[in-house]
Amino acid sequence: MVFSSALGELSEATPTQIVQRVRDAGIVGAGGAGFPTYVKLRAQIDTFLINAAECEPMLKVDQQLMPRQAARLIRGTLYGMRATGATQGIIALKEKYQPAIAALTPLLPSAIRLHILPDVYPAGDEVITIWMATGRRVPPAALPTSVGVVVNNVQTVLNIARAVEQQYPVTLRTLTINGAVAHPLTLTVPLGTSLREVLALAGGATVDDPGFINGGPMMGSLLTSLDTPVTKTTGGLLVLPKSHSLIARRMQDDRTVLAIARTVCEHCRLCTDLCPRHLIGHELSPHLLVRAVNYQRIATPQTLFSALTCSECNVCESVACPVGISPMRVNRLLKQQLRASGVHYEGPLHPADTMAKYRFVPIKRLIARLGLRDWYQEAPYQHIDWQPVQVVLPLRQHIGAPAQSCVKPGQYVLRGDCIANLPESALGAPVHASIDGTVTVVTDQAITVVRG
Ligand code: SF4
Ligand code: SF4
């Protein structure tokens, strides 16, 4: 491989060293899932894919980090390729991210290419990104490695580069604050900063009775307390009037969701016709699962088990259903029951729908459908050196076992010190201090550090 000097110096870390440094740095999937990244890097595959679609309409993180840190992103991709033995790297992004394309293109080594995704939702669902960027279809319930691919998002790969080159852990998070706020913006803060402080940095809410979503409008969850800390997987804070349908729908309890599903389904099948997983050939058919709420005894176990393959992309609830049913919430409830029973799904991969690529949702239409036209803002990146007085660092910011505290109240820690860890054999990620300060509280859930 030939590298331009603009790319910067590459570490000579071996694949084993890369995996270890990524593990020690506590890197997890920053796209939301929080899967420990070192586990992905242990796979041997041929394609290392960077998911830079960022298709949640109000989030503006990856598209603004890419032009600012293009060389680091490519170096991180090269480390990922070295660790996994991949012979090609793909950065999958949208044509509208022109500053990113302009910054990345002159730096690309021959083994890495850009792939331009359509501006549709959910182009950033990893299974859909793989299909769009490589033509390969991940079978239902299988991992991307089954088709020779490992996927990571932009912030994860930037963290990989930092861990490999500087052996520096994850202590910061970049996120977007958007919607009904005075100054919508994207910024980087120490992990553990409260979302209340983050909201204040965006000038506060501009509506009298605001509701809050932790993440984007499609996959984000209802935020019940602004004391919630920013974690390794926090993509954004979306502020809307509490009366907005995106807040009101999330406030519906499970009983109400099931009652609506039982009474008003028209069996129109639109939810299935637009379900991205169904479109690429998975068995998942949300209209059958909604029907199963009423007629569970006549639904086959296979039909019920397919709920486990729902990505919770929210297309069926927010875009497809004309009568206000949430097949996604029905699936979520089914998943809880099935997982508690230890059920695993294995199912066929049917041919993809020949009209699939026309059935994804154009982002402009999605914004209108979600009632976000009045709240959509560009949220430009601003460098703010935010120094919180206190951070609360959850011990589980990842999939797997919670990290175990290795500090005590009263102990002084420096930013970057490991404060909670796991045995090497356990799936999970260590947690590091994000500010210099004194540990004041240690619980099973979180560690509090106060500056000074
Ligand atoms: S949330 Fe709905 S549309 Fe999305 S994968 Fe699940 S069933 Fe399909
Ligand atoms: S889109 Fe709504 S009404 Fe139509 S089948 Fe699906 S759940 Fe029923």
Coordinates of C-alpha atoms and ligand atoms in Angstrom, one line a residue:
M1 CA 0.0 0.0 0.0
V2 CA 1.2 3.5 -0.8
F3 CA 0.4 6.4 1.6
S4 CA 0.6 10.1 1.0
S5 CA 2.4 12.2 3.6
A6 CA -0.9 14.0 4.3
L7 CA -2.2 10.7 5.7
G8 CA 0.3 11.0 8.6
E9 CA 2.5 8.3 10.1
L10 CA 1.1 4.9 10.5
S11 CA 1.7 2.9 13.7
E12 CA 3.5 -0.4 13.1
A13 CA 1.3 -2.2 15.7
T14 CA 0.7 -5.8 14.9
P15 CA -2.9 -7.2 14.6
T16 CA -2.6 -8.6 18.1
Q17 CA -1.5 -5.3 19.5
I18 CA -4.2 -3.4 17.7
V19 CA -6.9 -5.7 19.2
Q20 CA -5.4 -5.3 22.7
R21 CA -5.1 -1.5 22.5
V22 CA -8.7 -1.3 21.2
R23 CA -9.9 -3.5 24.1
D24 CA -7.8 -1.5 26.7
A25 CA -9.2 1.8 25.4
G26 CA -12.8 0.7 26.1
I27 CA -13.9 1.2 22.5
V28 CA -17.4 0.1 21.7
G29 CA -19.7 0.7 18.7
A30 CA -20.4 4.4 18.8
G31 CA -23.3 4.1 16.4
G32 CA -25.6 3.1 19.2
A33 CA -25.3 -0.7 19.7
G34 CA -22.3 -0.5 22.0
F35 CA -20.8 -3.8 20.9
P36 CA -17.2 -4.1 22.1
T37 CA -15.0 -3.3 19.1
Y38 CA -12.1 -5.5 19.9
V39 CA -14.3 -8.5 19.4
K40 CA -15.2 -7.4 15.9
L41 CA -11.5 -6.8 15.1
R42 CA -10.7 -10.4 16.0
A43 CA -12.7 -11.7 13.0
Q44 CA -10.9 -12.6 9.8
I45 CA -12.9 -11.2 6.9
D46 CA -12.2 -9.6 3.5
T47 CA -14.0 -6.2 3.8
F48 CA -13.8 -3.6 6.5
L49 CA -16.7 -1.3 6.1
I50 CA -17.1 2.2 7.6
N51 CA -20.8 3.0 8.0
A52 CA -20.9 6.8 7.5
A53 CA -24.5 7.0 6.3
E54 CA -25.8 8.8 9.4
C55 CA -29.3 8.5 8.1
E56 CA -31.1 9.7 11.3
P57 CA -32.2 13.0 9.9
M58 CA -31.5 15.3 12.9
L59 CA -28.0 13.9 13.7
K60 CA -25.0 15.6 12.2
V61 CA -22.0 14.0 13.9
D62 CA -20.2 11.7 11.5
Q63 CA -20.8 14.0 8.5
Q64 CA -19.0 16.8 10.3
L65 CA -16.2 14.7 11.9
M66 CA -15.2 13.2 8.5
P67 CA -13.9 16.4 6.9
R68 CA -12.2 17.4 10.1
Q69 CA -10.5 14.2 10.7
A70 CA -10.2 12.6 7.3
A71 CA -6.6 11.3 7.7
R72 CA -7.3 9.8 11.1
L73 CA -10.4 8.1 9.7
I74 CA -8.4 6.5 6.9
R75 CA -5.6 5.5 9.3
G76 CA -8.2 3.9 11.6
T77 CA -9.6 2.0 8.6
L78 CA -6.1 0.7 7.8
Y79 CA -5.7 -0.5 11.4
G80 CA -9.0 -2.2 11.2
M81 CA -8.1 -3.9 7.9
R82 CA -4.7 -4.9 9.3
A83 CA -6.3 -6.5 12.4
T84 CA -9.0 -8.4 10.4
G85 CA -6.9 -9.3 7.4
A86 CA -9.4 -7.3 5.2
T87 CA -8.1 -6.6 1.7
Q88 CA -10.6 -3.8 1.0
G89 CA -11.9 -0.9 3.0
I90 CA -15.1 0.9 2.1
I91 CA -16.3 4.2 3.5
A92 CA -20.0 4.3 2.7
L93 CA -21.4 7.8 2.8
K94 CA -24.0 10.0 1.1
E95 CA -23.4 12.3 -1.9
K96 CA -24.6 15.2 0.1
Y97 CA -21.6 14.9 2.4
Q98 CA -19.5 16.8 -0.1
P99 CA -17.0 18.3 2.4
A100 CA -16.2 14.8 3.6
I101 CA -15.9 13.4 0.1
A102 CA -13.5 16.3 -0.8
A103 CA -11.4 15.7 2.2
L104 CA -11.2 11.9 2.0
T105 CA -10.8 11.5 -1.8
P106 CA -7.2 12.7 -2.2
L107 CA -6.0 10.7 0.8
L108 CA -7.5 7.3 -0.2
P109 CA -4.9 4.5 -0.6
S110 CA -5.7 2.0 -3.3
A111 CA -7.2 -0.5 -0.9
I112 CA -9.9 1.9 0.4
R113 CA -12.7 3.3 -1.7
L114 CA -15.7 5.5 -1.1
H115 CA -19.2 4.1 -1.8
I116 CA -22.0 6.6 -2.4
L117 CA -25.2 5.6 -0.7
P118 CA -28.6 6.9 -1.7
D119 CA -30.1 9.6 0.6
V120 CA -32.7 7.2 2.1
Y121 CA -33.6 5.7 5.4
P122 CA -32.3 3.3 6.7
A123 CA -29.2 3.3 4.6
G124 CA -27.3 3.2 7.9
D125 CA -28.8 0.0 9.2
E126 CA -25.7 -2.1 9.0
V127 CA -27.3 -5.0 7.2
I128 CA -28.7 -2.5 4.6
T129 CA -25.4 -0.7 4.3
I130 CA -23.6 -4.0 3.6
W131 CA -26.1 -4.8 0.9
M132 CA -25.9 -1.4 -0.7
A133 CA -22.1 -1.2 -0.5
T134 CA -21.2 -4.7 -1.4
G135 CA -24.3 -6.4 -2.8
R136 CA -24.0 -9.1 -0.1
R137 CA -27.0 -10.0 2.0
V138 CA -26.6 -10.9 5.6
P139 CA -29.0 -13.8 6.4
P140 CA -31.5 -13.2 9.2
A141 CA -30.1 -13.4 12.7
A142 CA -26.5 -13.8 11.3
L143 CA -23.6 -11.5 11.8
P144 CA -22.0 -9.4 9.1
T145 CA -18.9 -11.7 9.4
S146 CA -21.0 -14.4 7.8
V147 CA -20.6 -12.5 4.5
G148 CA -17.0 -11.5 5.1
V149 CA -17.7 -8.0 6.4
V150 CA -17.0 -6.1 9.6
V151 CA -18.9 -2.8 10.0
N152 CA -17.9 0.1 12.3
N153 CA -19.1 3.7 12.4
V154 CA -17.0 6.9 11.9
Q155 CA -16.5 7.8 15.6
T156 CA -15.6 4.2 16.4
V157 CA -12.9 4.2 13.8
L158 CA -11.5 7.5 14.9
N159 CA -11.3 6.0 18.4
I160 CA -9.5 3.0 17.0
A161 CA -6.8 5.3 15.4
R162 CA -6.3 7.2 18.7
A163 CA -6.1 3.9 20.7
V164 CA -3.6 2.3 18.3
E165 CA -1.4 5.4 17.9
Q166 CA -1.6 7.1 21.3
Q167 CA -2.9 4.2 23.4
Y168 CA -5.5 6.7 24.6
P169 CA -8.9 5.5 25.8
V170 CA -12.4 6.8 25.0
T171 CA -13.1 9.8 27.2
L172 CA -15.0 12.1 24.8
R173 CA -18.2 11.9 22.8
T174 CA -19.4 14.0 19.9
L175 CA -23.1 14.5 19.7
T176 CA -25.8 16.7 18.1
I177 CA -28.3 18.8 20.0
N178 CA -31.2 19.6 17.6
G179 CA -34.8 20.6 17.3
A180 CA -36.5 23.1 19.6
V181 CA -33.3 24.6 21.0
A182 CA -31.9 28.1 20.7
H183 CA -28.6 27.2 19.1
P184 CA -28.7 23.7 17.5
L185 CA -25.1 22.5 17.4
T186 CA -22.8 19.5 17.3
L187 CA -20.1 19.4 19.9
T188 CA -17.7 17.2 21.8
V189 CA -17.9 16.7 25.6
P190 CA -16.3 14.5 28.2
L191 CA -18.2 11.3 28.8
G192 CA -20.5 11.5 31.9
T193 CA -21.5 15.2 31.2
S194 CA -25.2 15.4 31.9
L195 CA -27.6 16.0 29.1
R196 CA -28.9 19.0 31.1
E197 CA -25.5 20.7 30.7
V198 CA -25.4 19.7 27.0
L199 CA -28.9 21.3 26.5
A200 CA -27.7 24.5 28.2
L201 CA -24.7 24.6 25.8
A202 CA -27.3 24.7 23.0
G203 CA -29.0 27.7 24.6
G204 CA -31.8 25.7 26.2
A205 CA -35.2 24.7 24.9
T206 CA -37.3 27.2 23.0
V207 CA -40.7 25.6 23.8
D208 CA -42.6 25.8 27.1
D209 CA -43.2 22.1 27.6
P210 CA -40.3 20.3 26.0
G211 CA -40.0 16.5 25.5
F212 CA -36.6 14.9 24.9
I213 CA -35.3 12.0 22.8
N214 CA -32.0 10.4 23.5
G215 CA -30.7 9.9 19.9
G216 CA -32.4 10.5 16.6
P217 CA -36.1 10.7 15.7
M218 CA -36.4 7.2 14.3
M219 CA -34.4 5.0 16.8
G220 CA -33.9 7.3 19.7
S221 CA -35.5 6.6 23.1
L222 CA -37.7 8.8 25.3
L223 CA -35.5 10.6 27.8
T224 CA -37.1 10.8 31.2
S225 CA -34.3 12.7 33.0
L226 CA -31.9 15.4 31.8
D227 CA -29.5 14.1 34.5
T228 CA -28.8 11.2 32.2
P229 CA -25.1 11.2 31.3
V230 CA -23.6 11.3 27.9
T231 CA -22.2 7.8 27.2
K232 CA -20.0 6.2 24.5
T233 CA -23.2 5.5 22.5
T234 CA -25.1 8.9 22.9
G235 CA -25.6 10.2 19.3
G236 CA -27.7 13.2 20.1
L237 CA -30.3 15.0 22.1
L238 CA -33.5 15.9 20.2
V239 CA -35.8 18.5 21.8
L240 CA -39.5 18.8 20.7
P241 CA -42.7 20.0 22.2
K242 CA -44.2 17.3 24.4
S243 CA -47.3 17.3 22.2
H244 CA -45.2 16.4 19.1
S245 CA -46.2 12.9 17.8
L246 CA -42.6 11.6 18.2
I247 CA -42.8 12.3 21.9
A248 CA -46.4 11.3 22.3
R249 CA -45.9 7.9 20.6
R250 CA -42.9 7.1 22.8
M251 CA -45.0 8.0 25.9
Q252 CA -47.6 5.3 25.1
D253 CA -47.4 2.4 27.5
D254 CA -47.2 -1.2 26.3
R255 CA -50.8 -1.9 27.1
T256 CA -52.0 1.0 24.9
V257 CA -49.7 -0.1 22.1
L258 CA -51.1 -3.7 22.2
A259 CA -54.7 -2.5 22.5
I260 CA -54.3 -0.3 19.3
A261 CA -52.7 -3.3 17.5
R262 CA -55.5 -5.5 18.5
T263 CA -58.3 -3.3 17.4
V264 CA -57.5 -1.2 14.3
C265 CA -55.2 -3.3 12.1
E266 CA -56.5 -3.1 8.5
H267 CA -54.2 -6.0 7.3
C268 CA -53.1 -3.7 4.5
R269 CA -49.5 -5.2 4.7
L270 CA -47.9 -1.8 4.2
C271 CA -45.6 -2.4 7.2
T272 CA -44.3 -5.5 5.6
D273 CA -44.0 -4.0 2.1
L274 CA -41.8 -1.2 3.5
C275 CA -39.9 -3.2 6.1
P276 CA -36.2 -3.0 5.1
R277 CA -35.3 -6.4 6.4
H278 CA -38.3 -8.0 4.6
L279 CA -37.2 -6.1 1.4
I280 CA -33.8 -7.8 1.3
G281 CA -35.3 -11.2 1.7
H282 CA -35.7 -11.8 5.4
E283 CA -38.7 -13.7 6.6
L284 CA -39.7 -10.9 9.0
S285 CA -43.3 -9.8 8.2
P286 CA -44.5 -7.3 10.7
H287 CA -48.1 -7.5 9.6
L288 CA -48.2 -11.2 10.6
L289 CA -46.7 -10.4 14.0
V290 CA -49.3 -7.7 14.6
R291 CA -51.9 -10.3 13.6
A292 CA -50.3 -12.7 16.1
V293 CA -51.1 -10.3 18.9
N294 CA -54.8 -11.3 18.3
Y295 CA -54.4 -14.8 17.1
Q296 CA -51.2 -16.0 18.7
R297 CA -52.3 -19.6 18.8
I298 CA -52.6 -19.8 15.0
A299 CA -49.3 -18.1 14.3
T300 CA -46.5 -20.6 13.7
P301 CA -43.5 -20.5 16.1
Q302 CA -41.3 -19.6 13.2
T303 CA -43.4 -16.5 12.5
L304 CA -43.2 -15.4 16.1
F305 CA -39.5 -16.1 16.4
S306 CA -38.8 -13.9 13.3
A307 CA -39.5 -10.9 15.6
L308 CA -36.0 -11.5 16.9
T309 CA -34.6 -10.2 13.6
C310 CA -36.4 -6.8 13.8
S311 CA -33.8 -4.0 13.7
E312 CA -36.2 -1.6 15.4
C313 CA -35.6 0.8 12.5
N314 CA -39.1 2.2 13.1
V315 CA -40.2 2.4 9.5
C316 CA -43.3 0.3 10.2
E317 CA -44.5 2.7 13.0
S318 CA -43.4 6.1 11.7
V319 CA -43.8 5.7 7.9
A320 CA -45.9 2.7 7.0
C321 CA -48.8 2.2 9.2
P322 CA -51.8 4.4 8.3
V323 CA -53.7 3.7 11.5
G324 CA -51.2 4.4 14.2
I325 CA -50.1 0.9 15.1
S326 CA -46.5 0.2 16.1
P327 CA -45.4 -3.2 14.8
M328 CA -42.0 -2.3 16.1
R329 CA -43.2 -2.0 19.7
V330 CA -45.1 -5.3 19.2
N331 CA -41.9 -6.9 18.0
R332 CA -40.0 -5.4 20.9
L333 CA -42.4 -7.0 23.4
L334 CA -42.3 -10.3 21.6
K335 CA -38.5 -10.2 21.6
Q336 CA -38.4 -9.7 25.4
Q337 CA -40.6 -12.8 25.9
L338 CA -38.6 -14.9 23.4
R339 CA -35.3 -13.9 24.8
A340 CA -36.5 -14.7 28.3
S341 CA -37.4 -18.2 27.0
G342 CA -34.0 -18.6 25.5
V343 CA -35.3 -18.8 21.9
H344 CA -33.0 -18.5 19.0
Y345 CA -34.2 -17.8 15.4
E346 CA -32.9 -19.6 12.3
G347 CA -34.7 -18.8 9.1
P348 CA -34.3 -18.7 5.3
L349 CA -32.9 -15.9 3.2
H350 CA -35.4 -15.4 0.4
P351 CA -34.6 -13.5 -2.8
A352 CA -34.6 -9.7 -2.3
D353 CA -37.7 -7.8 -3.5
T354 CA -36.9 -6.6 -7.0
M355 CA -38.4 -3.2 -6.1
A356 CA -36.4 -3.0 -2.8
K357 CA -34.2 0.0 -3.7
Y358 CA -37.3 2.0 -4.6
R359 CA -39.0 1.3 -1.3
F360 CA -36.6 2.9 1.1
V361 CA -37.7 6.2 2.4
P362 CA -36.1 9.4 0.9
I363 CA -34.8 11.5 3.8
K364 CA -36.7 14.7 2.7
R365 CA -39.9 12.7 2.7
L366 CA -39.1 11.2 6.0
I367 CA -38.6 14.6 7.6
A368 CA -42.0 15.7 6.4
R369 CA -43.6 12.5 7.4
L370 CA -42.2 12.8 10.9
G371 CA -43.5 16.4 11.3
L372 CA -39.9 17.7 11.6
R373 CA -39.8 20.4 8.9
D374 CA -40.2 23.1 11.5
W375 CA -37.5 21.7 13.7
Y376 CA -34.9 20.5 11.3
Q377 CA -31.6 22.4 11.7
E378 CA -28.1 22.0 10.3
A379 CA -26.5 21.9 13.9
P380 CA -23.0 23.1 12.9
Y381 CA -20.0 21.7 14.7
Q382 CA -18.6 24.1 17.4
H383 CA -15.5 23.6 19.4
I384 CA -16.4 24.2 23.0
D385 CA -13.9 23.2 25.6
W386 CA -16.5 22.1 28.1
Q387 CA -15.1 21.2 31.5
P388 CA -17.9 19.8 33.7
V389 CA -17.6 20.0 37.4
Q390 CA -18.9 16.4 37.8
V391 CA -19.2 13.4 35.5
V392 CA -21.2 10.3 36.1
L393 CA -19.8 7.3 34.2
P394 CA -22.1 4.3 33.9
L395 CA -20.4 0.9 34.2
R396 CA -22.4 -0.5 31.4
Q397 CA -22.1 1.6 28.3
H398 CA -21.8 -1.5 26.1
I399 CA -23.2 -4.9 25.3
G400 CA -21.9 -7.5 27.7
A401 CA -21.1 -7.6 31.4
P402 CA -20.8 -4.3 33.4
A403 CA -17.3 -3.2 34.2
Q404 CA -16.3 -3.6 37.8
S405 CA -15.0 -0.6 39.7
C406 CA -11.3 -0.5 40.5
V407 CA -11.4 2.8 42.4
K408 CA -12.7 3.8 45.8
P409 CA -14.4 7.0 47.0
G410 CA -11.8 9.7 47.9
Q411 CA -9.3 8.4 45.3
Y412 CA -7.9 11.0 42.9
V413 CA -7.9 10.0 39.2
L414 CA -6.5 11.6 36.0
R415 CA -8.4 11.8 32.8
G416 CA -7.7 8.6 30.9
D417 CA -7.2 6.4 34.0
C418 CA -9.0 3.1 34.0
I419 CA -11.6 3.2 36.8
A420 CA -13.6 0.1 36.0
N421 CA -12.5 -3.1 34.2
L422 CA -13.5 -6.7 33.4
P423 CA -11.6 -9.9 33.2
E424 CA -9.9 -10.4 29.8
S425 CA -12.2 -13.3 29.1
A426 CA -15.5 -11.4 29.7
L427 CA -17.4 -9.6 26.9
G428 CA -17.5 -5.9 27.7
A429 CA -15.4 -2.7 27.9
P430 CA -13.4 -0.9 30.6
V431 CA -14.4 2.6 31.7
H432 CA -12.0 5.5 32.0
A433 CA -12.1 8.8 33.9
S434 CA -13.1 11.6 31.5
I435 CA -11.9 14.4 33.8
D436 CA -9.2 14.9 36.5
G437 CA -10.8 14.7 39.9
T438 CA -11.8 12.8 43.0
V439 CA -14.0 9.8 42.9
T440 CA -17.0 10.6 45.2
V441 CA -19.5 7.8 44.6
V442 CA -19.2 4.2 43.5
T443 CA -22.3 2.1 43.0
D444 CA -23.1 -1.0 41.0
Q445 CA -24.3 1.2 38.2
A446 CA -21.9 4.2 37.9
I447 CA -18.8 6.0 39.2
T448 CA -19.0 9.8 40.0
V449 CA -15.9 11.9 39.6
V450 CA -15.8 15.5 40.8
R451 CA -13.3 17.9 39.4
G452 CA -10.4 18.9 41.7
Ligands
SF4_1 S1 -38.9 -1.8 13.0 FE1 -40.5 -2.5 11.6 S2 -39.8 -1.9 9.6 FE2 -38.0 -1.9 11.0 S3 -37.1 -4.0 10.8 FE3 -38.6 -4.0 12.5 S4 -40.5 -4.7 11.6 FE4 -39.2 -4.1 9.9
SF4_2 S1 -49.5 -1.2 8.2 FE1 -50.7 -1.1 10.1 S2 -52.8 -1.5 9.4 FE2 -51.4 -2.2 7.8 S3 -51.0 -4.4 8.2 FE3 -49.4 -3.2 9.2 S4 -50.1 -2.9 11.3 FE4 -51.9 -3.5 10.1

